[in-house]
CSV table of C-alpha atoms in Angstrom, one decimal:
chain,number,residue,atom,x,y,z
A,8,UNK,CA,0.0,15.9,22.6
A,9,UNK,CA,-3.5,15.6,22.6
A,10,UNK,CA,-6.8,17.9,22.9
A,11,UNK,CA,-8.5,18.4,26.6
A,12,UNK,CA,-11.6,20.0,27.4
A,13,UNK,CA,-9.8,23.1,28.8
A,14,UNK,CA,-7.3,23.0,25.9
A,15,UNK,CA,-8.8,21.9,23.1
A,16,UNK,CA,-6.6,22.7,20.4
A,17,UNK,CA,-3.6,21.4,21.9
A,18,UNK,CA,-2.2,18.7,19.3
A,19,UNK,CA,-6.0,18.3,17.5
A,20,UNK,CA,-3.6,17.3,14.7
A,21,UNK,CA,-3.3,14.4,16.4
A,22,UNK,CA,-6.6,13.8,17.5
A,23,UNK,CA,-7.5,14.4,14.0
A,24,UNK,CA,-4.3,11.8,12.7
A,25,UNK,CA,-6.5,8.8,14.9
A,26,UNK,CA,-9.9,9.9,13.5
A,27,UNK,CA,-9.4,10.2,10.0
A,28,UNK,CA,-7.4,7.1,10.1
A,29,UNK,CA,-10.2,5.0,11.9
A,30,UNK,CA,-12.4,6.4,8.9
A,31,UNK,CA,-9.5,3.7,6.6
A,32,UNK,CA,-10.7,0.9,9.4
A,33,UNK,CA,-7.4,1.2,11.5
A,34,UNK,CA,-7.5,-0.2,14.8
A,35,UNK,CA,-5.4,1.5,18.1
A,36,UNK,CA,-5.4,-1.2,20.3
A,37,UNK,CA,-3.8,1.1,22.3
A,38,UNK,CA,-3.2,4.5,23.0
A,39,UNK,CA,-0.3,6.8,25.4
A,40,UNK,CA,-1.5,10.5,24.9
A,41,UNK,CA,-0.7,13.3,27.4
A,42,UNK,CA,-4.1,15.4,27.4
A,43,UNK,CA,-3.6,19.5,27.4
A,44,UNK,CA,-0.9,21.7,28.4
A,45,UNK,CA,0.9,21.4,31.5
A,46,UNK,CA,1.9,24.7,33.2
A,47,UNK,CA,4.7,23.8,35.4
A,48,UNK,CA,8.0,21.8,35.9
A,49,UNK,CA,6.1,19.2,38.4
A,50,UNK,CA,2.8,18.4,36.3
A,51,UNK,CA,5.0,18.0,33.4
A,52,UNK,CA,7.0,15.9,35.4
A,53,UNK,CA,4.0,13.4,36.9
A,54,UNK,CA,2.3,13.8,33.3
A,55,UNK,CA,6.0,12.4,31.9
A,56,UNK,CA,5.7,9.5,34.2
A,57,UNK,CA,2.4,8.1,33.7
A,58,UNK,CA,2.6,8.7,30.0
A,59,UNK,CA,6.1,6.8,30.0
A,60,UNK,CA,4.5,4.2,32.2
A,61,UNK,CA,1.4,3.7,29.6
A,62,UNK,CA,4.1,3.3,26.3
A,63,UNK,CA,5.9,0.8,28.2
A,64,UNK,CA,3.0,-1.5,29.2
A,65,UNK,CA,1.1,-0.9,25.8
A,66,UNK,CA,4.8,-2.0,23.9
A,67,UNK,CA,4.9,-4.9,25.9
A,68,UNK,CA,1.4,-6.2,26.6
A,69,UNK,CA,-0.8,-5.3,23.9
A,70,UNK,CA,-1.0,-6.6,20.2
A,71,UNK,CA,-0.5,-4.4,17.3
A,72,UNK,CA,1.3,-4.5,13.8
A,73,UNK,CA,3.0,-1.5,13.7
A,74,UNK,CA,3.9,1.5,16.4
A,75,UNK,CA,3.4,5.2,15.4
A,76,UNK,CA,5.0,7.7,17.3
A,77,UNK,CA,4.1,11.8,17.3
A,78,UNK,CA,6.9,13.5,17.9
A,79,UNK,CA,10.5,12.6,18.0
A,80,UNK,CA,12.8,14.1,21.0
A,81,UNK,CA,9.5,13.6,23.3
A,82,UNK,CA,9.7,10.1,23.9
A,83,UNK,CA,13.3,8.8,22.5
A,84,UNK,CA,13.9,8.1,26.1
A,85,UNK,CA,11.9,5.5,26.3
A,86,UNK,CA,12.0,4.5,23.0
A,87,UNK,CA,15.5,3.9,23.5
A,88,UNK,CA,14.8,1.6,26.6
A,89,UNK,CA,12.4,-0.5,24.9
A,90,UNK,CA,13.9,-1.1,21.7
A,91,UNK,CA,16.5,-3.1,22.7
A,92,UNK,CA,13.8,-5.5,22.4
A,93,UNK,CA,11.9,-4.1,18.8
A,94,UNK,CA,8.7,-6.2,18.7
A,95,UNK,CA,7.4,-4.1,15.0
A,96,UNK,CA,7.6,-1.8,12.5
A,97,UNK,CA,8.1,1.5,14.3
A,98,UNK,CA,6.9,4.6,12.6
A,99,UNK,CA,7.9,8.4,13.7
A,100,UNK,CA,6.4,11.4,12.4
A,101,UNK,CA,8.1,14.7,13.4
A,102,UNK,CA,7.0,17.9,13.9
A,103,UNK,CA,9.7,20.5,13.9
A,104,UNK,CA,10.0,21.5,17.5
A,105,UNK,CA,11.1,18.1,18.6
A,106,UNK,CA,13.6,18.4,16.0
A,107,UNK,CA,14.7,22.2,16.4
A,108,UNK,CA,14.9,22.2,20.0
A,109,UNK,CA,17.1,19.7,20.3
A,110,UNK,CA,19.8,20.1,18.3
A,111,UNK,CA,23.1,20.6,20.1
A,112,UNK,CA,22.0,19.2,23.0
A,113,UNK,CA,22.5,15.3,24.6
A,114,UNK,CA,19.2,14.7,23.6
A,115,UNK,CA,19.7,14.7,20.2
A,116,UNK,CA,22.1,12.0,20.6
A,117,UNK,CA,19.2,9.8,21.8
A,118,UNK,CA,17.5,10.8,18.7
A,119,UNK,CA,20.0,9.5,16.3
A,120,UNK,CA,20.2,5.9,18.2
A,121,UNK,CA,16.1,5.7,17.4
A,122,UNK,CA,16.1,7.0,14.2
A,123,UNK,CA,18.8,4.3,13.3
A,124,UNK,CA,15.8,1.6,14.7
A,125,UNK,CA,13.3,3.4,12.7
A,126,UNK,CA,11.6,2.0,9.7
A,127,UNK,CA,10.0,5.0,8.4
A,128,UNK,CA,9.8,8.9,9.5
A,129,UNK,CA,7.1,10.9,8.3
A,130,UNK,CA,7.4,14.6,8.0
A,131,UNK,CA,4.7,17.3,7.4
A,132,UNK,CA,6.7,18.8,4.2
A,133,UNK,CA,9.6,18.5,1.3
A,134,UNK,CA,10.9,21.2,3.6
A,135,UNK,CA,11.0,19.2,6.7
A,136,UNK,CA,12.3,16.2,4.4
A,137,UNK,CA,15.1,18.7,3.7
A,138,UNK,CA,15.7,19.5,6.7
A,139,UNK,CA,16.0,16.0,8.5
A,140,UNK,CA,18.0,14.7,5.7
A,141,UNK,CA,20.8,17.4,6.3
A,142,UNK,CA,20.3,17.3,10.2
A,143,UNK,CA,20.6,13.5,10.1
A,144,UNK,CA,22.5,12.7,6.8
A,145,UNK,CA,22.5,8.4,7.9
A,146,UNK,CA,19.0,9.2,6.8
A,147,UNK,CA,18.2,8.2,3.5
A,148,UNK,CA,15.0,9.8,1.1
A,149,UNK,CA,13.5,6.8,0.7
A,150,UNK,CA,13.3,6.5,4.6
A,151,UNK,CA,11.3,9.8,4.7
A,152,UNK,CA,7.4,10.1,3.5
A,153,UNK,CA,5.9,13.5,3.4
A,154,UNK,CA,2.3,13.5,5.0
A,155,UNK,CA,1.1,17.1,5.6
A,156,UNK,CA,-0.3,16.4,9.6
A,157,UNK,CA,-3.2,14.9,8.4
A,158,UNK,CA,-4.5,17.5,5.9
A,159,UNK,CA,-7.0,20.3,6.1
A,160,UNK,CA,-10.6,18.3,7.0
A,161,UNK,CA,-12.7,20.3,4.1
A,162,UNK,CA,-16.1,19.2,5.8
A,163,UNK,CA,-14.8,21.9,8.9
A,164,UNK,CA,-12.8,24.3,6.6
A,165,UNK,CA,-15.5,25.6,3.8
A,166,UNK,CA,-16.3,28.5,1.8
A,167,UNK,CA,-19.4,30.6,3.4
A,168,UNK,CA,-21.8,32.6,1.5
A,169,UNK,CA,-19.2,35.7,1.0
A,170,UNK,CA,-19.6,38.9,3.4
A,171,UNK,CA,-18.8,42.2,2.0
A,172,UNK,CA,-17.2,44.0,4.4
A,173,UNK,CA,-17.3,47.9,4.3
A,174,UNK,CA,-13.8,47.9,6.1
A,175,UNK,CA,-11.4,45.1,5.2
A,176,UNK,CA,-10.5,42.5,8.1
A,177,UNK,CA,-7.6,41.2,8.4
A,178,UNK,CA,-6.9,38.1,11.1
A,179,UNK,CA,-4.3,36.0,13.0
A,180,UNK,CA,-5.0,32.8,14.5
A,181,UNK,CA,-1.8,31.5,16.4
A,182,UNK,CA,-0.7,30.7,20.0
A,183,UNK,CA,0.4,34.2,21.6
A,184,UNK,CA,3.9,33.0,22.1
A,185,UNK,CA,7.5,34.0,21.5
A,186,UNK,CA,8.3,33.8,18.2
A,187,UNK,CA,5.0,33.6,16.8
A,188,UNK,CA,5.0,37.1,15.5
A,189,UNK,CA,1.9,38.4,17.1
A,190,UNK,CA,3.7,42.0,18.2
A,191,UNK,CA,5.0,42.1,14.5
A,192,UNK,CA,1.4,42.3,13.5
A,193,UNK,CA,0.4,44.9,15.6
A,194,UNK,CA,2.9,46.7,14.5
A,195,UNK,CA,2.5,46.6,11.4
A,196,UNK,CA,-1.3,47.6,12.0
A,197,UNK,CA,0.5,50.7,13.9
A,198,UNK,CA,1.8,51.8,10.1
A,199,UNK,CA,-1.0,51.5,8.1
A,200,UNK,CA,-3.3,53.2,10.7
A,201,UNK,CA,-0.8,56.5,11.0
A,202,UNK,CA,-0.7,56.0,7.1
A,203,UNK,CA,-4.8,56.5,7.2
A,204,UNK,CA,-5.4,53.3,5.9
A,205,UNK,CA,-8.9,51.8,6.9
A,206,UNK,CA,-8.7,48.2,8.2
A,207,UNK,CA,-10.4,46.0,11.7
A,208,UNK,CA,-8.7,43.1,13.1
A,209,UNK,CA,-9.2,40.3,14.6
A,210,UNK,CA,-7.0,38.1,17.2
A,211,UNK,CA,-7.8,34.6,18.1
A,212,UNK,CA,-5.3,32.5,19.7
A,213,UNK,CA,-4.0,31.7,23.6
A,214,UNK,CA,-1.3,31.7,24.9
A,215,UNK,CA,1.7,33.4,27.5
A,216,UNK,CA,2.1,36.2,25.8
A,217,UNK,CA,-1.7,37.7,26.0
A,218,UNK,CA,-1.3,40.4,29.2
A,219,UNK,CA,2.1,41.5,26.7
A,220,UNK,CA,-0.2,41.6,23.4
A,221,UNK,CA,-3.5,43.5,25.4
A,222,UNK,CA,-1.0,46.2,26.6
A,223,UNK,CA,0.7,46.8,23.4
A,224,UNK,CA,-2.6,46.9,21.6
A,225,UNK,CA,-3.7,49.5,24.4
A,226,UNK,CA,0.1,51.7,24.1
A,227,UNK,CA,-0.4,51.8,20.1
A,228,UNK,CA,-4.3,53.3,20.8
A,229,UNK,CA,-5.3,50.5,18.4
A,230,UNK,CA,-8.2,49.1,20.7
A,231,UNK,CA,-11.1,50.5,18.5
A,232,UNK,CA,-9.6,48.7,15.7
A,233,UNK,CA,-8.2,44.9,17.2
A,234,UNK,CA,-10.4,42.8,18.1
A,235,UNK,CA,-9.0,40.0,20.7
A,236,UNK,CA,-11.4,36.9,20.8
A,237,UNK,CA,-9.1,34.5,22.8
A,238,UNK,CA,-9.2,30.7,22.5
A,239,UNK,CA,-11.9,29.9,19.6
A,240,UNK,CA,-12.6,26.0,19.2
A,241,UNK,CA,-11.9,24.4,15.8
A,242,UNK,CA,-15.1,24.1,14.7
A,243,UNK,CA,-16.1,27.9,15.0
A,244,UNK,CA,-12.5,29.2,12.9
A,245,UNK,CA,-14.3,28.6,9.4
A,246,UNK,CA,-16.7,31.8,10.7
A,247,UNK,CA,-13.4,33.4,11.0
A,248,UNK,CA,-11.3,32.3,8.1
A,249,UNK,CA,-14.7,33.2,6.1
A,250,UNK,CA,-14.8,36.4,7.7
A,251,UNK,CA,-11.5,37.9,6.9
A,252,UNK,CA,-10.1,39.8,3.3
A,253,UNK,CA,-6.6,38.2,4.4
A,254,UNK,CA,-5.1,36.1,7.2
A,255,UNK,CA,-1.4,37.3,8.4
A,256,UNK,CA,0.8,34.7,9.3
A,257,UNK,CA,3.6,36.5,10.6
A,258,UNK,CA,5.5,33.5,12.3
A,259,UNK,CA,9.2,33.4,13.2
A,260,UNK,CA,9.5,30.4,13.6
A,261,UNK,CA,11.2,27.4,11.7
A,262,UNK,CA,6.9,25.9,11.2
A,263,UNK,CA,7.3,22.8,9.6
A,264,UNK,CA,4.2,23.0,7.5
A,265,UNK,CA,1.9,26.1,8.9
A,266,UNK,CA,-1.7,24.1,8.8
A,267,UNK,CA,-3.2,27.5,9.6
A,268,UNK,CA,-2.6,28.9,6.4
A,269,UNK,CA,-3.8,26.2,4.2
A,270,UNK,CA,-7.5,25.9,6.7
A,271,UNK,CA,-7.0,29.8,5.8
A,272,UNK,CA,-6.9,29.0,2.2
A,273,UNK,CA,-9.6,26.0,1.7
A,274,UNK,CA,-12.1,28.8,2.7
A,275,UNK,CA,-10.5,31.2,-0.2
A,276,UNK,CA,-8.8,33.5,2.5
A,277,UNK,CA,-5.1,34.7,1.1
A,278,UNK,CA,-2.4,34.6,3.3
A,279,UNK,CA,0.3,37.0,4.5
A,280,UNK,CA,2.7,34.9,5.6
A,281,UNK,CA,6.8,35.0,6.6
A,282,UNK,CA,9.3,33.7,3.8
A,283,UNK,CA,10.1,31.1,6.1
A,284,UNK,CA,10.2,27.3,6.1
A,285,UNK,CA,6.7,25.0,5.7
A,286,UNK,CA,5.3,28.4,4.9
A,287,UNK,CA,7.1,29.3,1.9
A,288,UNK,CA,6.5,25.6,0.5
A,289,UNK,CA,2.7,26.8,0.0
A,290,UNK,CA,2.5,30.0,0.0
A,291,UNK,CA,3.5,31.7,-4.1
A,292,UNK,CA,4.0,35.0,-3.5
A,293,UNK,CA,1.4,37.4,-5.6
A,294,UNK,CA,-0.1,34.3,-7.1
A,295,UNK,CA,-2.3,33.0,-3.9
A,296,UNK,CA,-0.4,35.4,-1.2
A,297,UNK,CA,2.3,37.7,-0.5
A,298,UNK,CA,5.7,36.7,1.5
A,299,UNK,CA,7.6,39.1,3.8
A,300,UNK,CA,11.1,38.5,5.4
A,301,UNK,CA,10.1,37.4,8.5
A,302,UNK,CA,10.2,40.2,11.8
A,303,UNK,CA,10.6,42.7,9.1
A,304,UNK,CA,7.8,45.0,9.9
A,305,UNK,CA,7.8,47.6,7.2
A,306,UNK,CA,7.6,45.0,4.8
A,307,UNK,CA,4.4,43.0,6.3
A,308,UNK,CA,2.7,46.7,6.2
A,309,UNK,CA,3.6,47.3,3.0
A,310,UNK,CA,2.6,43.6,1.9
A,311,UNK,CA,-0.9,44.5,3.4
A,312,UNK,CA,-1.1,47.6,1.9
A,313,UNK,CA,-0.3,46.4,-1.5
A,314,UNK,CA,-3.2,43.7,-0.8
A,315,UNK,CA,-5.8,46.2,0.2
A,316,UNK,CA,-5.1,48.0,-2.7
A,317,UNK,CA,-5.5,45.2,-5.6
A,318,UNK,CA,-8.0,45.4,-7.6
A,319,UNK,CA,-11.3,43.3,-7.2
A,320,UNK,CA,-10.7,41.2,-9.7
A,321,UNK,CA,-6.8,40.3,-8.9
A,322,UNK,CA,-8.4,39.6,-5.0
A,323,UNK,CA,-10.7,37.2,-6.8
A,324,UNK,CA,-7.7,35.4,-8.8
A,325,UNK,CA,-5.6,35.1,-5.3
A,326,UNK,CA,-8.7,33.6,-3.8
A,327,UNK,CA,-9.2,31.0,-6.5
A,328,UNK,CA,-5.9,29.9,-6.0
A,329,UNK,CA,-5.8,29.5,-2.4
A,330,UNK,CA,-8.0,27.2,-3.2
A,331,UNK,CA,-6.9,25.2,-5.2
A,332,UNK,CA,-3.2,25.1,-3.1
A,333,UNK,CA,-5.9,24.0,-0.3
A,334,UNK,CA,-7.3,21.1,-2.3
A,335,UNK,CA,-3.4,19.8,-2.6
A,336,UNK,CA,-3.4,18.8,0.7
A,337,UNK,CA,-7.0,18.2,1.5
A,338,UNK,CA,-7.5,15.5,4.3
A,339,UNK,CA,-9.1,12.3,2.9
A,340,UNK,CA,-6.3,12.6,0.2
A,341,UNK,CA,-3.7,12.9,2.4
A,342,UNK,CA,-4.6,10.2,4.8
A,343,UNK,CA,-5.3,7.5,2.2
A,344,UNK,CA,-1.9,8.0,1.3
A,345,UNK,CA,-0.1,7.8,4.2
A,346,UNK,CA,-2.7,4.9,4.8
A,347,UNK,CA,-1.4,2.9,1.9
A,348,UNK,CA,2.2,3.5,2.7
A,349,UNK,CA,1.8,2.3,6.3
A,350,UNK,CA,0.1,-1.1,4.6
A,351,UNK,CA,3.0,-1.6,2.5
A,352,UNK,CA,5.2,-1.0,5.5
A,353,UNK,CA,3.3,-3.6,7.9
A,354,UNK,CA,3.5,-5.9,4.4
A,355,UNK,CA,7.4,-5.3,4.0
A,356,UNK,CA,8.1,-6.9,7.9
């Protein structure tokens, strides 16, 4: 996964992985990225090919000390294939999808064969650590280095001078998929508006779900009150992280880490977020934001409510210590660390 120009946020992680580790003078000699989103079963299929085609001749033909891999399940095919001859060190960090979606199925079996070849798997949180050590119990901790996909960059994701807004705004910045709770949010906007509480929102996000979302937000008359700003480009969010009294992060979905909430929280926004997974690893409920049983929509009103409704200087104290839970896993830190442990790696072979 990798940024393009008409889908820019597609895998930035990454993109932001290979910057902030060029900053600690690391060289890619080469690089096998698939740029943007495909949207059908024969671009993902020629994208596949060339991309396959580009790992095999960079494995072969290029010199490196070490090979780092995003994503798991993606490319243990032709991991599989080439390590029958391992030239180096090969490191894998997982995400959670390439994990979660494959369980159960052959592909999974491939995984195991790599992981078995794999000198060290990073993860994005003690969760995920948790998670691949019970999924793949050959695994050992030691084996396993949490590196939170590559931190929150504080020179984009910065306090503003503060706005005070007349009506509180509450945001959600996510992919408008299945599963990432975008209809739970409305609905819970549903409550507190036929409860005659005040509140604007704001949507920004893409994804296949938007003609789904604009219609709902349209049936629950809450067009004067949700505002939908589509795709916004990294460097403009800090406007909106700034702008907001609290981010909802109403996810269903097993996120491995959530790097949302915590660019949420290094600009002092709380965060609403589902008791679920990489979320609830970050996110102390009442200390710097609430937790709701994910899908459970009474309960996120009710969690936004109670927020609305603390007092000024309890707001303040939630603020303060998003902050600080943001500094925890603030880029140049986390980076030099997973820096160091991928010297000691290349020193070890």
């Amino acid at each position: 996964m990798y940024p393009s120009s008409k889908d820019p946020l597609f895998g930035v992680f990454v993109k932001n992985f290979k910057l902030l580790l060029e900053k600690h003078r690391v060289i890619f000699s080469a690089v096998s990225v698939i740029k943007g989103k495909r949207d059908n079963k024969f671009s993902k299929l020629f994208s596949y090919s060339i991309y396959y085609i580009s790992i095999s001749y960079n494995y072969f033909f290029k010199e490196y000390d070490l090979l780092y891999v995003h994503y798991l399940s993606h490319n243990s095919p032709i991991l599989a294939l080439l390590l029958l001859k391992k030239r180096k060190p090969l490191v894998i960090n997982v995400h959670g999808t390439d994990i979660f979606s494959s369980q159960g199925k052959k592909i999974d079996q491939v995984n195991v064969h790599v992981l078995k070849k794999t000198d060290l798997i990073v993860v994005p949180s003690l969760y995920f650590q948790n998670i691949m050590l019970i999924n793949y119990p050959f695994l050992k901790p030691y084996n396993i280095f949490v590196s939170p996909s590559a931190g929150v960059d504080m020179t984009k994701f910065y306090l503003l001078p503060p706005n005070i807004n007349a009506t509180p705004i509450l945001g959600l910045i996510s992919r408008i998929d299945a599963g990432k709770g975008w209809e739970d949010f409305l609905s819970a906007l549903n409550i507190l508006k036929n409860r005659g509480i005040k509140f604007k929102a704001i949507i920004a996000g893409q994804g296949l779900e938007e003609k789904q979302m604009l219609t709902m937000i349209n049936n629950l008359n809450l067009s004067e009150d949700v505002e939908f700003l589509g795709l916004v480009k990294q460097n403009q969010l800090v406007h909106l992280y700034n702008k907001m009294d609290a981010m909802v992060f109403p996810t269903k979905k097993e996120e491995s880490l959530g790097l949302v909430g915590l660019e949420a929280m290094s600009c002092k926004t709380p965060v609403i977020g589902s008791d679920i997974a990489g979320l609830k690893t970050y996110i102390k409920h009442n200390e710097n934001g609430l937790l709701f049983t994910p899908g459970n929509v009474n309960e996120l009103a009710e969690n936004i409510e109670k927020y609305l409704k603390f007092s000024a200087e309890k707001k303040k104290e939630m603020m303060e210590a998003a902050y600080a839970t943001s500094q925890e896993y603030e880029a140049k830190r986390v980076i030099s660390n997973l820096h160091n442990r991928l010297l000691e790696l290349c020193t070890e072979k």
